[in-house]
mmCIF file of C-alpha atoms and ligand atoms in Angstrom:
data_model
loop_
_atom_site.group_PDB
_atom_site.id
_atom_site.type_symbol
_atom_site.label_atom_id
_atom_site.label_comp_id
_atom_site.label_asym_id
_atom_site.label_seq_id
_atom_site.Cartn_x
_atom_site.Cartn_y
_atom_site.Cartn_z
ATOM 1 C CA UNK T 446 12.772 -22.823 -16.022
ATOM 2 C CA UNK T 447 13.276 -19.225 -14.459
ATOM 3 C CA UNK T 448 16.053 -18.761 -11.949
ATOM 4 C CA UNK T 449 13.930 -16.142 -10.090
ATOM 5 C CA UNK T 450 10.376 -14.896 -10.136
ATOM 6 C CA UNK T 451 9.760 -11.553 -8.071
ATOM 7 C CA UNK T 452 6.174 -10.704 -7.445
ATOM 8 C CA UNK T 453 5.097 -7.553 -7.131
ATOM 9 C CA UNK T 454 5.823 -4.443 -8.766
ATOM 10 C CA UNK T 455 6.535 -1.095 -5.663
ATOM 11 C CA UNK T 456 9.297 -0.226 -3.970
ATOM 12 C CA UNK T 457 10.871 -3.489 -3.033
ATOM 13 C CA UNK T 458 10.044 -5.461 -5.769
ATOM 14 C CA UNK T 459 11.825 -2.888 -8.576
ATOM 15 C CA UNK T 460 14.965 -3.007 -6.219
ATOM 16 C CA UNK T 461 15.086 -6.833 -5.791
ATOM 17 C CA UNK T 462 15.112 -6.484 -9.848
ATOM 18 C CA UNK T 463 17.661 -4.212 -9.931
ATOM 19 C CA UNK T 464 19.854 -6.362 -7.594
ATOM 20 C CA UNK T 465 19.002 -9.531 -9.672
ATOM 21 C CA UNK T 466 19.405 -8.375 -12.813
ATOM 22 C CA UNK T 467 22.941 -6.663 -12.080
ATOM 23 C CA UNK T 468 23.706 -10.203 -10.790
ATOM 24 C CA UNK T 469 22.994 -11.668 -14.261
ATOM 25 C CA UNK T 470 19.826 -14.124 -13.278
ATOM 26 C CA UNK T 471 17.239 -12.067 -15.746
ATOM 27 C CA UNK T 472 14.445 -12.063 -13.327
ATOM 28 C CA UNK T 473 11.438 -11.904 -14.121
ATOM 29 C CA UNK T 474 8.946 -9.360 -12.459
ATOM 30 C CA UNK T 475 5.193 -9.961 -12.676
ATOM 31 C CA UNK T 476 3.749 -6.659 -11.902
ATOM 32 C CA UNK T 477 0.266 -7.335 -10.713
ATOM 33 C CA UNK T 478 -3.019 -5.440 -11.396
ATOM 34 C CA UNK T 479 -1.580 -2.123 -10.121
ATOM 35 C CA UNK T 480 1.571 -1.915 -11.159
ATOM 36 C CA UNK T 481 4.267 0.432 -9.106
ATOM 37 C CA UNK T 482 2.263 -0.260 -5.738
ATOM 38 C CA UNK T 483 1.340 2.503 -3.495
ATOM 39 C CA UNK T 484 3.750 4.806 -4.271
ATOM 40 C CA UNK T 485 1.880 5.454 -7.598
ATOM 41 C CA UNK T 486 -1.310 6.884 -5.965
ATOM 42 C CA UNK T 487 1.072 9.231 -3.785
ATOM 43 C CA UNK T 488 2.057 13.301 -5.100
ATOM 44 C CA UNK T 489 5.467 14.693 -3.470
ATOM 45 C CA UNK T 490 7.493 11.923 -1.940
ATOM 46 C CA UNK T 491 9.882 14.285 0.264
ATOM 47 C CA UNK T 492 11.745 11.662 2.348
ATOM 48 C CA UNK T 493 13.280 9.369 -0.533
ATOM 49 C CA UNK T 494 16.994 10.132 0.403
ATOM 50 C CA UNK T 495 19.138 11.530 -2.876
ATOM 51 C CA UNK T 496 16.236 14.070 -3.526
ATOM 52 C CA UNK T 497 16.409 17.702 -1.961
ATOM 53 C CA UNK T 498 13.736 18.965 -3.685
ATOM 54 C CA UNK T 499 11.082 15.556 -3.310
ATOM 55 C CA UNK T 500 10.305 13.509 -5.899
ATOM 56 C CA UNK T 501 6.815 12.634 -6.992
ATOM 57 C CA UNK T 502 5.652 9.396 -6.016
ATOM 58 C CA UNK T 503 4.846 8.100 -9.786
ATOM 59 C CA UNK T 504 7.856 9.405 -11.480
ATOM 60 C CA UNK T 505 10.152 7.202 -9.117
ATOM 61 C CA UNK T 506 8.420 4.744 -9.529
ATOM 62 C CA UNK T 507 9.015 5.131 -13.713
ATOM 63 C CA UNK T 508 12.765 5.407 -12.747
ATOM 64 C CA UNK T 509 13.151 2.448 -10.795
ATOM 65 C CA UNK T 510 10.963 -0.132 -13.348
ATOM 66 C CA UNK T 511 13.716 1.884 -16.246
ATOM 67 C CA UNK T 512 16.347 1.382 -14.053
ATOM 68 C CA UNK T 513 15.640 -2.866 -13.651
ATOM 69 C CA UNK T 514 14.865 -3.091 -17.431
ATOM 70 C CA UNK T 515 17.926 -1.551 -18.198
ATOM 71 C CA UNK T 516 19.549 -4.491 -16.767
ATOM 72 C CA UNK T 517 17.443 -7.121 -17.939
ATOM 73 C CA UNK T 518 14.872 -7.433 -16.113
ATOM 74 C CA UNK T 519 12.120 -9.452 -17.905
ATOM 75 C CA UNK T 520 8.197 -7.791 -16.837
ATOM 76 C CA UNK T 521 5.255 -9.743 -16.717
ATOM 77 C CA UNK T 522 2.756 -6.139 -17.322
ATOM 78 C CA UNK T 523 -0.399 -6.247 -15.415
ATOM 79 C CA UNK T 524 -0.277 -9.968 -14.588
ATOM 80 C CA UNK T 525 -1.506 -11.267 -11.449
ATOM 81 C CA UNK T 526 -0.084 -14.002 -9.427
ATOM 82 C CA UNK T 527 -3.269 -16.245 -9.139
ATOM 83 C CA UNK T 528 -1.484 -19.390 -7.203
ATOM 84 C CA UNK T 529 1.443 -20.837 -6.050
ATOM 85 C CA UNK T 530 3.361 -24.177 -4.915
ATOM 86 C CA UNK T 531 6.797 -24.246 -3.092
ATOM 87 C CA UNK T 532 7.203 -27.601 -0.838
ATOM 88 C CA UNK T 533 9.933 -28.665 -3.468
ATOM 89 C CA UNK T 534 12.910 -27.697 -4.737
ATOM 90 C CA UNK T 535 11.401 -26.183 -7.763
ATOM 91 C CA UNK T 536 8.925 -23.636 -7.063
ATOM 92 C CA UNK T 537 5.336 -23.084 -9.525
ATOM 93 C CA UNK T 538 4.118 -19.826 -9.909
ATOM 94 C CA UNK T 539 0.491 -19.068 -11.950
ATOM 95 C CA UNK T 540 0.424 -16.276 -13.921
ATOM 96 C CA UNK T 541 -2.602 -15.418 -15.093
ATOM 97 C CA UNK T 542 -3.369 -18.701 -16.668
ATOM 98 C CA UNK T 543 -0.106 -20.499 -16.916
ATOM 99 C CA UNK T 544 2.080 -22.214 -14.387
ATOM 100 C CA UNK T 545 5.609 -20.935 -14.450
ATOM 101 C CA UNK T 546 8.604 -23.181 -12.548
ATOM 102 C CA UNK T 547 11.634 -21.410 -10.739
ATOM 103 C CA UNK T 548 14.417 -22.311 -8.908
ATOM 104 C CA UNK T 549 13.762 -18.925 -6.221
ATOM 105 C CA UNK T 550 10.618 -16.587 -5.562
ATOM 106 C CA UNK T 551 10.907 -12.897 -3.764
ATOM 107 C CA UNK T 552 7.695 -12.319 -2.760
ATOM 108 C CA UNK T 553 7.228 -8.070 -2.720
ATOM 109 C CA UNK T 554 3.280 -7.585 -2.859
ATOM 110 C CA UNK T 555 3.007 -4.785 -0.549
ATOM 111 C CA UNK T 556 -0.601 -4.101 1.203
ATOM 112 C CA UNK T 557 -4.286 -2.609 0.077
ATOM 113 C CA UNK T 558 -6.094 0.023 2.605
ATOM 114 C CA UNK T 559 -7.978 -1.342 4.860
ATOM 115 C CA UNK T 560 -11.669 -0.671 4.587
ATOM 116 C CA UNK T 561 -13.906 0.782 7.560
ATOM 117 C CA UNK T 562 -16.802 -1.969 7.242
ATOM 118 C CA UNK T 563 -19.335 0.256 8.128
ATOM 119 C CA UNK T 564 -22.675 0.493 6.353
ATOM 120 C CA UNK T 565 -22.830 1.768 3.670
ATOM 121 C CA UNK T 566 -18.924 2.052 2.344
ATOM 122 C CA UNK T 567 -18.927 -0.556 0.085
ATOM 123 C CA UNK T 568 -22.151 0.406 -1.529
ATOM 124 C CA UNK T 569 -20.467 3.445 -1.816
ATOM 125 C CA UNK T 570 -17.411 2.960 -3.472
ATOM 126 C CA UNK T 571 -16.401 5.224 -6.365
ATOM 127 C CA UNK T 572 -19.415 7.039 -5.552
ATOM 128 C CA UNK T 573 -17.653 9.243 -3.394
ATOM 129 C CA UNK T 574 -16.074 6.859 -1.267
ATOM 130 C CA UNK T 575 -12.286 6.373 -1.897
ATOM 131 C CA UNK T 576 -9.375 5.188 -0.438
ATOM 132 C CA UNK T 577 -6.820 7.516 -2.290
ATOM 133 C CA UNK T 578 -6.955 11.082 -2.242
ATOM 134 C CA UNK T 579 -4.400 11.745 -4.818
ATOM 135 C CA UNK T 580 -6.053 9.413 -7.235
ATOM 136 C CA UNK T 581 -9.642 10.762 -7.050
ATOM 137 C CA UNK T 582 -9.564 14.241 -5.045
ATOM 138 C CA UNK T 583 -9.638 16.276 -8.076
ATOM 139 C CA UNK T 584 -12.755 14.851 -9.550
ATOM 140 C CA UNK T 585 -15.367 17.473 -10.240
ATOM 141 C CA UNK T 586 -17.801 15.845 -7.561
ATOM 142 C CA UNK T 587 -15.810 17.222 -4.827
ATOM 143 C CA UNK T 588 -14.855 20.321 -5.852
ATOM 144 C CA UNK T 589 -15.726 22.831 -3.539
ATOM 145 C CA UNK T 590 -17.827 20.608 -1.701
ATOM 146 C CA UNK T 591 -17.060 19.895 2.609
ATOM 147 C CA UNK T 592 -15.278 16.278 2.306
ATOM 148 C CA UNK T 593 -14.281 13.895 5.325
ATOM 149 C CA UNK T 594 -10.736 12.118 5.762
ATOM 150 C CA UNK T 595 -10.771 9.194 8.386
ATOM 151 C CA UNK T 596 -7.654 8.063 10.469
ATOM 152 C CA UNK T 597 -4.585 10.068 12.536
ATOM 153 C CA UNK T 598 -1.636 8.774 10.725
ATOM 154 C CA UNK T 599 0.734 10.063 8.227
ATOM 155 C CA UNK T 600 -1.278 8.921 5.084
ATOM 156 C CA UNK T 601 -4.706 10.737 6.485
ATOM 157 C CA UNK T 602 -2.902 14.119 7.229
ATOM 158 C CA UNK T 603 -1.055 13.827 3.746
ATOM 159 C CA UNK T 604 -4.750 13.384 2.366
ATOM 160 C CA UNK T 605 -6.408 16.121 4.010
ATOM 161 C CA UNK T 606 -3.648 18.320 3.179
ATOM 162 C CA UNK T 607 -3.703 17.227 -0.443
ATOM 163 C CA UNK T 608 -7.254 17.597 -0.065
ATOM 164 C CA UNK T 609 -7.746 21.273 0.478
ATOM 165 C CA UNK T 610 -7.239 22.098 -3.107
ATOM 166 C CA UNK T 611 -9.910 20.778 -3.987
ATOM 167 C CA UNK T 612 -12.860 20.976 -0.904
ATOM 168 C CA UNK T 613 -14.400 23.883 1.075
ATOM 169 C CA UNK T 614 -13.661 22.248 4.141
ATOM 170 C CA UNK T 615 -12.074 18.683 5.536
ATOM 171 C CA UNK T 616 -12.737 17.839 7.939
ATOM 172 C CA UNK T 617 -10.436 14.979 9.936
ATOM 173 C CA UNK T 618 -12.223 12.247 12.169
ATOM 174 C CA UNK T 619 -9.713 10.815 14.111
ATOM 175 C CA UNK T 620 -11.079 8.029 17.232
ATOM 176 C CA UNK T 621 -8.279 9.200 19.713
ATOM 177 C CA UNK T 622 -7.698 12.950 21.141
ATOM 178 C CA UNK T 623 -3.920 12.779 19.627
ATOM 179 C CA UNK T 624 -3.064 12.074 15.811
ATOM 180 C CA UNK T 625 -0.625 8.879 15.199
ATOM 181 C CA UNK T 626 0.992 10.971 12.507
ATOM 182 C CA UNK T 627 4.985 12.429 12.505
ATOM 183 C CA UNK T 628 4.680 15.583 14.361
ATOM 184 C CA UNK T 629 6.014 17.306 10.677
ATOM 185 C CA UNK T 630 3.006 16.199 9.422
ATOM 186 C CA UNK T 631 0.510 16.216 12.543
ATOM 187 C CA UNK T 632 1.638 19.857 12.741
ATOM 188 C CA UNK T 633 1.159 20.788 8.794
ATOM 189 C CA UNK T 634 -2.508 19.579 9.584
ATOM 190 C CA UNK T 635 -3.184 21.732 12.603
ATOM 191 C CA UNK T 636 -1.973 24.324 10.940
ATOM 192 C CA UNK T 637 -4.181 24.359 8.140
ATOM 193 C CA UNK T 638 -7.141 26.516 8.487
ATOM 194 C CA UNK T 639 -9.804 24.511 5.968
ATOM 195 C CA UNK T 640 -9.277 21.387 8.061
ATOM 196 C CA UNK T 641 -11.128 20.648 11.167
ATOM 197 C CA UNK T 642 -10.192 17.953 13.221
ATOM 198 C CA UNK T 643 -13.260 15.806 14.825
ATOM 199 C CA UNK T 644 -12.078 14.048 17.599
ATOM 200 C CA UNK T 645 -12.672 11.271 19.564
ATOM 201 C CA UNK T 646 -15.202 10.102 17.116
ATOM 202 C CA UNK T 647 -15.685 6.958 14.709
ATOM 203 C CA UNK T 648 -17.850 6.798 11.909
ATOM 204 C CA UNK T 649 -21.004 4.756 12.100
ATOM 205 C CA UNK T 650 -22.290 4.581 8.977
ATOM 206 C CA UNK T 651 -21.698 6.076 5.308
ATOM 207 C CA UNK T 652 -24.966 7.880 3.997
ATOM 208 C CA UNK T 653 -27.034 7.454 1.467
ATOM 209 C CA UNK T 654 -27.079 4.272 -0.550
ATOM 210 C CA UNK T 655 -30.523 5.449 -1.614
ATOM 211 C CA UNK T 656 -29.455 8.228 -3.093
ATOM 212 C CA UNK T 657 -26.257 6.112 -4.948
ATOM 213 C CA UNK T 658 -23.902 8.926 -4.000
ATOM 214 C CA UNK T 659 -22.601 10.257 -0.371
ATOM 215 C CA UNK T 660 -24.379 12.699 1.514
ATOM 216 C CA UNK T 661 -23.174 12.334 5.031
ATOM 217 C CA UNK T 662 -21.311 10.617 8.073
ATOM 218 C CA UNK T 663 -22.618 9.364 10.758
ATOM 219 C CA UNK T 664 -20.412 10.086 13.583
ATOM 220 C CA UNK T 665 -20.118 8.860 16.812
ATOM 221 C CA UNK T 666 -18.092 10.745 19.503
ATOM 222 C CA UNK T 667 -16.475 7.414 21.281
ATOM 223 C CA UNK T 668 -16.210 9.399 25.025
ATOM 224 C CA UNK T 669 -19.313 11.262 24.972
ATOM 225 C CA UNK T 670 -21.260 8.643 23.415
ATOM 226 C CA UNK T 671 -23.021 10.958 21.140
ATOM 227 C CA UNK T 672 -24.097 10.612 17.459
ATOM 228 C CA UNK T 673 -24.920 12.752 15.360
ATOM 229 C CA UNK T 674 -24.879 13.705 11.105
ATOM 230 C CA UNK T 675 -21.705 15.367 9.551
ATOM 231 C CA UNK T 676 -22.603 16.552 5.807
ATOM 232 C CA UNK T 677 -20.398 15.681 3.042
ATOM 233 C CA UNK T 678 -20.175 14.680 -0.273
ATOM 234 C CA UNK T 679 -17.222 12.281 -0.349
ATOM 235 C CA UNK T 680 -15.247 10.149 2.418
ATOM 236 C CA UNK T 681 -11.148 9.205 1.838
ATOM 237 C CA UNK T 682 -10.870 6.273 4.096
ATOM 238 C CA UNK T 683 -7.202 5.923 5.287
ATOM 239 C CA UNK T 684 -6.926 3.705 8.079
ATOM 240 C CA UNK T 685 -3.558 2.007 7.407
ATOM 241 C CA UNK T 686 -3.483 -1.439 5.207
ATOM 242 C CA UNK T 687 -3.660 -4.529 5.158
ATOM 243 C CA UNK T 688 -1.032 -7.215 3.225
ATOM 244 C CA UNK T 689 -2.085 -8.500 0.477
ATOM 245 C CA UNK T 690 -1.236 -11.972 1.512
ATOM 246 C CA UNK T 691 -4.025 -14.261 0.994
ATOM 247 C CA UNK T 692 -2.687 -16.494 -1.553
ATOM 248 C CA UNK T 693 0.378 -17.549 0.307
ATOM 249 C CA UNK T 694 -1.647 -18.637 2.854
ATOM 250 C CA UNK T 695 -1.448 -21.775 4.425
ATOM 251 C CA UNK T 696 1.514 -22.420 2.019
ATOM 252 C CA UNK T 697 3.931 -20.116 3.793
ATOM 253 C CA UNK T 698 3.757 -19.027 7.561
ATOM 254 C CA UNK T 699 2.247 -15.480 7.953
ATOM 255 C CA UNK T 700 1.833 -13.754 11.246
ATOM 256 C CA UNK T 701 -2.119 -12.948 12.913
ATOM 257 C CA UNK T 702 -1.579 -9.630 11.199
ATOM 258 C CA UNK T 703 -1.533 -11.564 7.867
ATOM 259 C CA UNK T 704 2.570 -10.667 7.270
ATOM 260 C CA UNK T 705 4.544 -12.969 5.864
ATOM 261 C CA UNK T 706 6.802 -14.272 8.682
ATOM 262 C CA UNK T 707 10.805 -13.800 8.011
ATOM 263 C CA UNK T 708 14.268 -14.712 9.432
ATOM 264 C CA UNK T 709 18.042 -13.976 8.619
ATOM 265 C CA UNK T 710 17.046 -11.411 6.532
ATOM 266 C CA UNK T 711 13.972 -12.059 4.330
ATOM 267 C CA UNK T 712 13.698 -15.815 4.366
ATOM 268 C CA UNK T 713 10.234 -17.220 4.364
ATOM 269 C CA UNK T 714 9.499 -20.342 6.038
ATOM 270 C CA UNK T 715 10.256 -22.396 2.411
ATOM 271 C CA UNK T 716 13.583 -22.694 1.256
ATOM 272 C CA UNK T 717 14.006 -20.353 -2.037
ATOM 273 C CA UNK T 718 11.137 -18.204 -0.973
ATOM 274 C CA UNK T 719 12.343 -14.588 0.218
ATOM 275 C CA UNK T 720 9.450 -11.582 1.199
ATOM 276 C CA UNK T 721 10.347 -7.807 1.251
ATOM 277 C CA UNK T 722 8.428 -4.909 2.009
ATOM 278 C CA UNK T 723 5.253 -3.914 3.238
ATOM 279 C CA UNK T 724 3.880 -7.645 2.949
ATOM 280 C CA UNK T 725 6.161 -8.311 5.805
ATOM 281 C CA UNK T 726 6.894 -4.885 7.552
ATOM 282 C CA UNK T 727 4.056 -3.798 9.749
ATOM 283 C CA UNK T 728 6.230 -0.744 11.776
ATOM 284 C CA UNK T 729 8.780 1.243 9.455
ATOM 285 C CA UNK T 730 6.358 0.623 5.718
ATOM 286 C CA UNK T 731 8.567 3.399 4.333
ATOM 287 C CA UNK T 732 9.245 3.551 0.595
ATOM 288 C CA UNK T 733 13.030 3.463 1.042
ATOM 289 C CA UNK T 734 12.786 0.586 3.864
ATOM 290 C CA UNK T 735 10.580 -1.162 1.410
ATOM 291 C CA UNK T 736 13.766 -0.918 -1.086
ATOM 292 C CA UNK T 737 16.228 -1.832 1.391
ATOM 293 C CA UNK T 738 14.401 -5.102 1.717
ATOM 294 C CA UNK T 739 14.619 -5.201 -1.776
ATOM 295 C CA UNK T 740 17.698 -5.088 -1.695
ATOM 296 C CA UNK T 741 18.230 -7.869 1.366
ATOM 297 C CA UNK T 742 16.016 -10.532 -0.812
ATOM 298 C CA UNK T 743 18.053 -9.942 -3.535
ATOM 299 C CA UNK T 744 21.038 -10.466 -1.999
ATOM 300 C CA UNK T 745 19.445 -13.616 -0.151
ATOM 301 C CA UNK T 746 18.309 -15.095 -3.398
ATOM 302 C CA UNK T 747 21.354 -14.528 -5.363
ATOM 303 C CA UNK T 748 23.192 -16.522 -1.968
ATOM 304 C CA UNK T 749 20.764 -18.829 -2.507
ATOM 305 C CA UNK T 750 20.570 -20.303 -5.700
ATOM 306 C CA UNK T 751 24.541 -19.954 -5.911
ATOM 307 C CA UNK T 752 24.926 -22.137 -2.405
ATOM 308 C CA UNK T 753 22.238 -24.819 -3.567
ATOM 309 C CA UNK T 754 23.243 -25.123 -7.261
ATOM 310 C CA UNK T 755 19.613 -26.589 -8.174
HETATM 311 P P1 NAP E 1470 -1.009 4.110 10.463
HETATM 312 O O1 NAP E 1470 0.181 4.901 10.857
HETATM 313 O O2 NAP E 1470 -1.139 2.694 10.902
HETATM 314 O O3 NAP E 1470 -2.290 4.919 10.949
HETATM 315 C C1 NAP E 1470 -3.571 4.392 10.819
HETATM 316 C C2 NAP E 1470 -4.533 5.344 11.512
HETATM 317 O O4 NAP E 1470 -5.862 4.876 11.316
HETATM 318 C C3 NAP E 1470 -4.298 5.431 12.998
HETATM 319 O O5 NAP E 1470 -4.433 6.766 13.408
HETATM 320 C C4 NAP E 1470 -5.398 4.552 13.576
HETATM 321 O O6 NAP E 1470 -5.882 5.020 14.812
HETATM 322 C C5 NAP E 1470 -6.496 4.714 12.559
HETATM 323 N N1 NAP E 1470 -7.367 3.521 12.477
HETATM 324 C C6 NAP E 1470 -6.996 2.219 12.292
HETATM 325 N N2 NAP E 1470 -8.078 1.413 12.217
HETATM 326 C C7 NAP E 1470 -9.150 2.230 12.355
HETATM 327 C C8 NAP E 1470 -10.551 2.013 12.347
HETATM 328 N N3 NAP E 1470 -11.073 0.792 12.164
HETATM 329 N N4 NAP E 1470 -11.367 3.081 12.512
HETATM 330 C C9 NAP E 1470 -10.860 4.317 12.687
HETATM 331 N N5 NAP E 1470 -9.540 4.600 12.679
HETATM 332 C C10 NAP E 1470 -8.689 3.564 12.516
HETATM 333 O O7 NAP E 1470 -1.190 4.053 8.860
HETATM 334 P P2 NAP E 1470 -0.745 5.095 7.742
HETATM 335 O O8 NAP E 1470 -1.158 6.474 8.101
HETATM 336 O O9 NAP E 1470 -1.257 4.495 6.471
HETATM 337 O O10 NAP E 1470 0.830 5.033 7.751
HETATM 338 C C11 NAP E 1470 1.503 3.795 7.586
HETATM 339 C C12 NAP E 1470 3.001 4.008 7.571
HETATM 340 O O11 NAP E 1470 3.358 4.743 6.398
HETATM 341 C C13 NAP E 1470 3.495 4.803 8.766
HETATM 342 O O12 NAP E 1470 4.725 4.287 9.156
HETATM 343 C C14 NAP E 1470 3.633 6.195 8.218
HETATM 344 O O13 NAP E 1470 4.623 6.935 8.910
HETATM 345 C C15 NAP E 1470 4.042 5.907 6.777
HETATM 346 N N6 NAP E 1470 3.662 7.039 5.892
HETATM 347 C C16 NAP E 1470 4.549 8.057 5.780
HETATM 348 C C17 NAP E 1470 4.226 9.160 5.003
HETATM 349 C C18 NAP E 1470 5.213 10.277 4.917
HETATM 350 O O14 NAP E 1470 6.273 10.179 5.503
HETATM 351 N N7 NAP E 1470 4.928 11.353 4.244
HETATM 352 C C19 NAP E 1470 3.006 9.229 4.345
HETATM 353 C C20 NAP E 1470 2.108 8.169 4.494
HETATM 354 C C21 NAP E 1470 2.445 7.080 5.287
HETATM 355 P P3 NAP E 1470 -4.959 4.965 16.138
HETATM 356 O O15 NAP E 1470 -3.999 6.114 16.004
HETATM 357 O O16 NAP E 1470 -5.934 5.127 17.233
HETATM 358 O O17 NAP E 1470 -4.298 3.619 16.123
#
């Protein structure tokens, strides 16, 4: 039997492993499909404290999975956590195919963007719709080519910006007159001459399925209540996320945003079950908050196991 299973492979999930693994219990870490989370599909992380000069997103990523290994951390690579029991004392995890018991579970499986649901943008995916800038932006399809960034927070002004390296114009639809974004970053943007804020406006629909690649937007200006067709030949969608949550349902208590529910610290509504990081934080979602709560499941596992002796 495992003393602790941690799920999920970003920010929080590499510190829990650190903390566990310094406290002797040999975790073991099943990374999921993607491992290293959202940090990995990020460029220059610049507000990770310890780094004057930034870091880039993947490359701490690398150190902190090094860092837990060197420990003894045990990784499960690219395995997904398909289901899971934890009404009794001793907790079942499925791993790909096999059922796994342990005493303890952190739960760290961060969140996926959330999609537009419009017409025409799921026909459209990898086809020039995408939902992470630094992953595709520098495929030849877009080079040089006007491209369209949706959302006014921090991730859709670090996408345009990232963006004009590769496009002849962005152009930012935003559905308010005032971007959600820090004003470091709301100001880089506005700054910027190759990106052209659009706002007030929503998109409608993603053109053109017919043609199997995107063409267009269409927008609609939300005050004016005018439509009309904004060329382009790809869409970044970045609209915030969503947790990634849906197999805990009904087995733990999650909140109507889908986040797993926590008190004193990280505990989940089972006994032995602790959450961390963007699956339950829906206000600070910063990589180093994510590791702080890393670092507070950790802690409240290790307390854990040692107070119930199971
Ligand atoms: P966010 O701050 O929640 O912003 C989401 C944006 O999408 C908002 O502007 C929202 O509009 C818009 N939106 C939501 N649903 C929409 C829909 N259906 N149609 C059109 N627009 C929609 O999400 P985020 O930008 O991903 O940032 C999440 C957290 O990560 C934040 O705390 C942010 O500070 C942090 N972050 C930090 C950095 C950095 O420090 N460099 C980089 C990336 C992210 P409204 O404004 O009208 O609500």
């Amino acid at each position: 039997m495992e003393e602790v299973i941690i799920i999920g492979s970003g920010c929080a999930g590499w510190t829990a492993a650190i903390y566990l693994a310094r406290a002797k219990l040999s975790p073991l870490l099943v990374t999921g499909s993607e491992p290293g989370g959202l940090l990995t599909t990020t460029t220059l992380v610049e507000n990770y404290p310890g780094f004057p000069l930034g870091i880039q997103g993947p490359e701490l990523m690398e150190a902190m999975r090094k860092q837990a290994e060197r420990f003894g951390t045990r990784v499960k690579y690219l395995s997904v956590v398909t289901d899971f029991q934890c009404d009794g004392k001793i907790k079942r995890v499925k791993i790909d195919d096999e059922w796994l018991e342990t005493k303890a579970v952190v739960i760290a499986v961060g969140a996926r963007p959330r999609k537009l649901s419009v017409p025409g943008e799921s026909e459209l995916e990898t086809k020039g719709v995408s939902y992470c800038a630094t992953c595709d932006g520098a495929l030849p399809v877009f080079r040089n080519q006007p491209l369209v960034v949706v959302g006014g927070g921090d991730s859709a002004c670090e996408e345009a910006l990232y963006l004009t390296r590769f496009a002849s114009v962005v152009y930012l639809v935003h559905r308010r007159n005032a971007l959600r974004a820090s004003s470091i970053m709301a100001e880089r943007v506005l700054n910027e001459p190759k990106i052209k804020v659009i706002w007030n406006s929503v998109i409608e629909k993603v053109l053109d399925p017919k043609q199997d690649r995107v063409t267009g937007v269409v927008l609609r200006n939300v005050k004016e209540e005018i439509t009309n067709l904004l060329e382009c030949r790809g869409l970044f969608v970045a609209i915030g996320h969503v947790p990634n949550t849906q197999i805990f349902e009904g087995k733990i208590e999650l909140d109507e945003k889908k986040l797993i529910k926590t008190t004193e610290g990280t505990r989940t509504s089972m006994a032995g079950v602790f959450a961390c990081g963007d699956c339950v934080d829906g206000v600070y979602r910063q990589a180093v908050t994510a590791a702080g709560m890393g670092c507070m499941a950790a802690i409240d596992a290790e307390r854990y196991l040692r107070e119930k002796s199971i």
